[in-house]
PDB file of C-alpha atoms in Angstrom:
ATOM      1  CA  MET A   1      19.540  12.042 -21.671  1.00 46.00           C
ATOM      2  CA  THR A   2      17.079  11.880 -18.777  1.00 54.00           C
ATOM      3  CA  ASP A   3      13.409  12.783 -18.967  1.00 56.00           C
ATOM      4  CA  PRO A   4      12.522  16.309 -17.913  1.00 56.00           C
ATOM      5  CA  ILE A   5      10.801  16.725 -14.575  1.00 55.00           C
ATOM      6  CA  ASP A   6       7.448  18.511 -14.759  1.00 59.00           C
ATOM      7  CA  ARG A   7       6.059  20.944 -12.210  1.00 63.00           C
ATOM      8  CA  THR A   8       4.812  18.069 -10.025  1.00 76.00           C
ATOM      9  CA  GLY A   9       8.406  16.915  -9.659  1.00 81.00           C
ATOM     10  CA  LEU A  10       7.739  13.706 -11.588  1.00 92.00           C
ATOM     11  CA  ARG A  11       9.187  12.528 -14.875  1.00 93.00           C
ATOM     12  CA  PRO A  12       6.548  11.608 -17.477  1.00 94.00           C
ATOM     13  CA  ARG A  13       5.439   7.969 -17.098  1.00 95.00           C
ATOM     14  CA  PHE A  14       8.463   7.308 -14.884  1.00 97.00           C
ATOM     15  CA  TRP A  15       6.960   4.054 -13.576  1.00 97.00           C
ATOM     16  CA  GLU A  16       7.329   2.528 -17.054  1.00 97.00           C
ATOM     17  CA  LYS A  17      10.957   3.570 -17.573  1.00 96.00           C
ATOM     18  CA  VAL A  18      12.728   4.061 -14.272  1.00 97.00           C
ATOM     19  CA  PRO A  19      13.847   1.078 -12.151  1.00 97.00           C
ATOM     20  CA  LEU A  20      12.515   1.210  -8.588  1.00 97.00           C
ATOM     21  CA  LYS A  21      15.993   1.786  -7.162  1.00 97.00           C
ATOM     22  CA  SER A  22      16.534   4.773  -9.482  1.00 97.00           C
ATOM     23  CA  MET A  23      13.330   6.624  -8.644  1.00 96.00           C
ATOM     24  CA  THR A  24      13.447   9.905  -6.798  1.00 95.00           C
ATOM     25  CA  PRO A  25      11.817   9.964  -3.353  1.00 95.00           C
ATOM     26  CA  LYS A  26       8.910  11.935  -4.843  1.00 95.00           C
ATOM     27  CA  GLU A  27       8.428   9.351  -7.604  1.00 96.00           C
ATOM     28  CA  TRP A  28       8.599   6.513  -5.079  1.00 97.00           C
ATOM     29  CA  GLU A  29       5.898   8.115  -2.932  1.00 95.00           C
ATOM     30  CA  ALA A  30       3.744   8.810  -6.012  1.00 96.00           C
ATOM     31  CA  LEU A  31       3.507   5.064  -6.648  1.00 97.00           C
ATOM     32  CA  CYS A  32       1.155   4.718  -3.678  1.00 96.00           C
ATOM     33  CA  ASP A  33      -2.377   4.590  -5.049  1.00 97.00           C
ATOM     34  CA  GLY A  34      -3.959   5.488  -1.703  1.00 96.00           C
ATOM     35  CA  CYS A  35      -5.966   2.278  -1.391  1.00 97.00           C
ATOM     36  CA  GLY A  36      -5.109   1.692   2.282  1.00 96.00           C
ATOM     37  CA  LYS A  37      -4.848  -2.081   1.812  1.00 96.00           C
ATOM     38  CA  CYS A  38      -1.308  -2.214   3.174  1.00 94.00           C
ATOM     39  CA  CYS A  39      -2.649  -0.705   6.417  1.00 95.00           C
ATOM     40  CA  LEU A  40      -4.886  -3.692   7.055  1.00 96.00           C
ATOM     41  CA  ASN A  41      -3.662  -6.052   9.723  1.00 94.00           C
ATOM     42  CA  LYS A  42      -2.574  -9.381   8.353  1.00 93.00           C
ATOM     43  CA  LEU A  43      -2.334 -12.838   9.825  1.00 92.00           C
ATOM     44  CA  GLU A  44       0.380 -15.235   8.739  1.00 88.00           C
ATOM     45  CA  ASP A  45       0.039 -18.993   8.973  1.00 88.00           C
ATOM     46  CA  PRO A  46       3.286 -20.114  10.665  1.00 89.00           C
ATOM     47  CA  GLU A  47       3.284 -23.449   8.843  1.00 92.00           C
ATOM     48  CA  THR A  48       2.471 -22.329   5.297  1.00 90.00           C
ATOM     49  CA  GLU A  49       3.602 -18.685   5.601  1.00 84.00           C
ATOM     50  CA  GLU A  50       0.364 -17.797   3.810  1.00 88.00           C
ATOM     51  CA  ILE A  51      -0.807 -14.220   4.434  1.00 89.00           C
ATOM     52  CA  ALA A  52      -4.448 -13.482   5.212  1.00 92.00           C
ATOM     53  CA  PHE A  53      -5.705  -9.910   5.114  1.00 93.00           C
ATOM     54  CA  THR A  54      -8.297  -8.787   7.635  1.00 96.00           C
ATOM     55  CA  ARG A  55     -10.789  -5.904   7.719  1.00 96.00           C
ATOM     56  CA  VAL A  56      -8.968  -4.748  10.846  1.00 97.00           C
ATOM     57  CA  ALA A  57      -7.155  -1.509  10.065  1.00 97.00           C
ATOM     58  CA  CYS A  58      -4.139   0.053  11.705  1.00 96.00           C
ATOM     59  CA  ARG A  59      -5.160   2.574  14.327  1.00 94.00           C
ATOM     60  CA  LEU A  60      -3.639   5.363  12.216  1.00 96.00           C
ATOM     61  CA  LEU A  61      -5.621   4.637   9.044  1.00 97.00           C
ATOM     62  CA  ASP A  62      -8.321   7.149   8.176  1.00 95.00           C
ATOM     63  CA  GLY A  63     -11.079   4.855   6.911  1.00 92.00           C
ATOM     64  CA  GLU A  64     -12.554   7.503   4.599  1.00 94.00           C
ATOM     65  CA  THR A  65      -9.434   8.930   2.946  1.00 95.00           C
ATOM     66  CA  CYS A  66      -7.546   5.602   3.126  1.00 96.00           C
ATOM     67  CA  ARG A  67      -4.440   7.498   4.177  1.00 95.00           C
ATOM     68  CA  CYS A  68      -2.329   7.331   7.301  1.00 95.00           C
ATOM     69  CA  ALA A  69      -3.334  10.089   9.691  1.00 94.00           C
ATOM     70  CA  GLN A  70       0.275  10.415  10.918  1.00 94.00           C
ATOM     71  CA  TYR A  71       2.254   9.260   7.891  1.00 93.00           C
ATOM     72  CA  ASP A  72       5.418  11.292   8.497  1.00 93.00           C
ATOM     73  CA  ILE A  73       5.718  10.161  12.127  1.00 95.00           C
ATOM     74  CA  ARG A  74       3.873   6.821  11.944  1.00 94.00           C
ATOM     75  CA  LEU A  75       6.834   4.797  13.183  1.00 92.00           C
ATOM     76  CA  GLN A  76       6.689   6.664  16.489  1.00 94.00           C
ATOM     77  CA  PHE A  77       3.159   5.335  17.036  1.00 94.00           C
ATOM     78  CA  VAL A  78       3.383   2.020  15.183  1.00 94.00           C
ATOM     79  CA  PRO A  79       7.010   0.820  15.336  1.00 92.00           C
ATOM     80  CA  GLU A  80       6.121  -2.368  13.442  1.00 91.00           C
ATOM     81  CA  CYS A  81       4.840  -0.361  10.445  1.00 92.00           C
ATOM     82  CA  VAL A  82       7.052  -1.169   7.485  1.00 89.00           C
ATOM     83  CA  HIS A  83       8.811   1.762   5.873  1.00 91.00           C
ATOM     84  CA  LEU A  84       8.831   0.404   2.339  1.00 94.00           C
ATOM     85  CA  THR A  85      11.850   1.448   0.267  1.00 96.00           C
ATOM     86  CA  PRO A  86      13.443   0.439  -3.030  1.00 96.00           C
ATOM     87  CA  GLU A  87      16.093  -1.314  -0.949  1.00 96.00           C
ATOM     88  CA  ASN A  88      13.674  -3.473   1.072  1.00 96.00           C
ATOM     89  CA  ILE A  89      10.838  -4.110  -1.424  1.00 96.00           C
ATOM     90  CA  SER A  90      12.217  -7.595  -2.136  1.00 95.00           C
ATOM     91  CA  GLN A  91      11.694  -8.532   1.521  1.00 94.00           C
ATOM     92  CA  HIS A  92       8.158  -7.149   1.757  1.00 92.00           C
ATOM     93  CA  ALA A  93       6.506  -7.503  -1.670  1.00 92.00           C
ATOM     94  CA  TYR A  94       5.015 -10.913  -0.808  1.00 88.00           C
ATOM     95  CA  TRP A  95       2.637  -9.463   1.798  1.00 88.00           C
ATOM     96  CA  MET A  96       1.629  -6.381  -0.157  1.00 92.00           C
ATOM     97  CA  PRO A  97      -1.783  -6.531  -1.854  1.00 93.00           C
ATOM     98  CA  SER A  98      -1.713  -7.958  -5.375  1.00 94.00           C
ATOM     99  CA  THR A  99      -2.907  -4.604  -6.742  1.00 96.00           C
ATOM    100  CA  CYS A 100      -0.147  -2.592  -5.030  1.00 97.00           C
ATOM    101  CA  ALA A 101       1.950  -0.530  -7.466  1.00 97.00           C
ATOM    102  CA  TYR A 102       5.144  -1.290  -5.560  1.00 97.00           C
ATOM    103  CA  ARG A 103       4.505  -5.018  -5.812  1.00 97.00           C
ATOM    104  CA  LEU A 104       3.329  -4.841  -9.426  1.00 98.00           C
ATOM    105  CA  LEU A 105       6.432  -2.966 -10.581  1.00 98.00           C
ATOM    106  CA  PHE A 106       8.707  -5.191  -8.493  1.00 97.00           C
ATOM    107  CA  GLU A 107       7.134  -8.188 -10.272  1.00 97.00           C
ATOM    108  CA  GLY A 108       7.514  -6.515 -13.686  1.00 97.00           C
ATOM    109  CA  LYS A 109       3.781  -5.937 -14.162  1.00 98.00           C
ATOM    110  CA  PRO A 110       1.992  -2.772 -15.342  1.00 98.00           C
ATOM    111  CA  LEU A 111      -0.155  -0.513 -13.200  1.00 98.00           C
ATOM    112  CA  TYR A 112      -3.922  -0.826 -13.371  1.00 98.00           C
ATOM    113  CA  PRO A 113      -5.877   1.801 -15.356  1.00 98.00           C
ATOM    114  CA  TRP A 114      -7.483   3.070 -12.137  1.00 98.00           C
ATOM    115  CA  HIS A 115      -4.104   3.950 -10.604  1.00 98.00           C
ATOM    116  CA  PRO A 116      -3.995   7.735 -10.014  1.00 97.00           C
ATOM    117  CA  LEU A 117      -0.773   8.074 -12.041  1.00 97.00           C
ATOM    118  CA  ILE A 118      -2.669   6.760 -15.072  1.00 96.00           C
ATOM    119  CA  SER A 119      -6.169   8.095 -14.407  1.00 96.00           C
ATOM    120  CA  GLY A 120      -4.943  11.508 -13.288  1.00 95.00           C
ATOM    121  CA  THR A 121      -7.152  11.564 -10.210  1.00 96.00           C
ATOM    122  CA  ALA A 122      -6.803  10.186  -6.694  1.00 95.00           C
ATOM    123  CA  GLN A 123     -10.523   9.370  -6.661  1.00 96.00           C
ATOM    124  CA  SER A 124     -10.158   6.651  -9.312  1.00 97.00           C
ATOM    125  CA  VAL A 125      -8.908   4.042  -6.819  1.00 97.00           C
ATOM    126  CA  HIS A 126     -12.107   4.501  -4.788  1.00 97.00           C
ATOM    127  CA  ASP A 127     -14.381   4.640  -7.850  1.00 97.00           C
ATOM    128  CA  ALA A 128     -12.910   1.324  -9.019  1.00 97.00           C
ATOM    129  CA  ASP A 129     -13.666  -0.246  -5.603  1.00 96.00           C
ATOM    130  CA  GLN A 130      -9.969  -0.910  -5.085  1.00 96.00           C
ATOM    131  CA  SER A 131      -9.642   0.849  -1.739  1.00 97.00           C
ATOM    132  CA  VAL A 132     -10.668   0.013   1.811  1.00 96.00           C
ATOM    133  CA  GLN A 133     -12.828   3.121   2.000  1.00 97.00           C
ATOM    134  CA  GLY A 134     -15.754   2.631   4.349  1.00 94.00           C
ATOM    135  CA  TRP A 135     -15.377  -1.049   5.263  1.00 94.00           C
ATOM    136  CA  THR A 136     -12.607  -1.372   7.806  1.00 96.00           C
ATOM    137  CA  VAL A 137     -12.767  -1.976  11.543  1.00 95.00           C
ATOM    138  CA  PRO A 138     -10.268   0.011  13.655  1.00 94.00           C
ATOM    139  CA  GLU A 139      -7.877  -2.298  15.491  1.00 94.00           C
ATOM    140  CA  PHE A 140      -8.618  -0.654  18.842  1.00 92.00           C
ATOM    141  CA  GLU A 141     -12.227  -1.895  18.629  1.00 94.00           C
ATOM    142  CA  LEU A 142     -11.242  -5.573  18.613  1.00 94.00           C
ATOM    143  CA  HIS A 143      -9.054  -7.848  20.648  1.00 93.00           C
ATOM    144  CA  GLU A 144      -6.335  -9.465  18.531  1.00 91.00           C
ATOM    145  CA  ASP A 145      -7.921 -12.879  19.150  1.00 93.00           C
ATOM    146  CA  GLU A 146     -10.947 -11.668  17.140  1.00 96.00           C
ATOM    147  CA  TRP A 147      -9.017 -10.639  14.024  1.00 94.00           C
ATOM    148  CA  GLU A 148      -9.387 -14.104  12.530  1.00 93.00           C
ATOM    149  CA  ASP A 149     -13.143 -13.495  12.398  1.00 95.00           C
ATOM    150  CA  HIS A 150     -12.480 -10.599  10.011  1.00 96.00           C
ATOM    151  CA  ILE A 151     -10.354 -12.326   7.365  1.00 94.00           C
ATOM    152  CA  ILE A 152     -11.194 -11.170   3.852  1.00 93.00           C
ATOM    153  CA  GLU A 153     -10.679 -12.916   0.529  1.00 82.00           C
ATOM    154  CA  ASP A 154      -9.536 -11.595  -2.839  1.00 70.00           C
ATOM    155  CA  LEU A 155      -7.406  -8.637  -1.969  1.00 71.00           C
TER     156      LEU A 155
END
């Protein structure tokens, strides 16, 4: 027997019971905590393949809401934006932030208490200082050669 779907279209605590590949599209999208960290430009060391996050945000990121301003059509503006899916998470989890729900569940770890699915409010990710709200630099303000000056630690 499957769990009933509530009026939000989500099964109760689905993230604890449903494998990523068995989630509905609505459940998959609900995993996003709205932190905006995945929208930060990253630099990869070609020798070590180590990923470094920068404060430099994608041109489509709204720095206050931490959401993509053109989410549904983002690939038209940013073709290199990764459309994360249950089928490709294994290829992309390594560069996702360590707090990302997609990465956590892929790695078999639980969500953090501040995740909106647990807290019940989208504001909790900001209140816990787990979002990029208010501290990013839009990519169009810097030349790519300057991104290295904006590397951040502990993300």
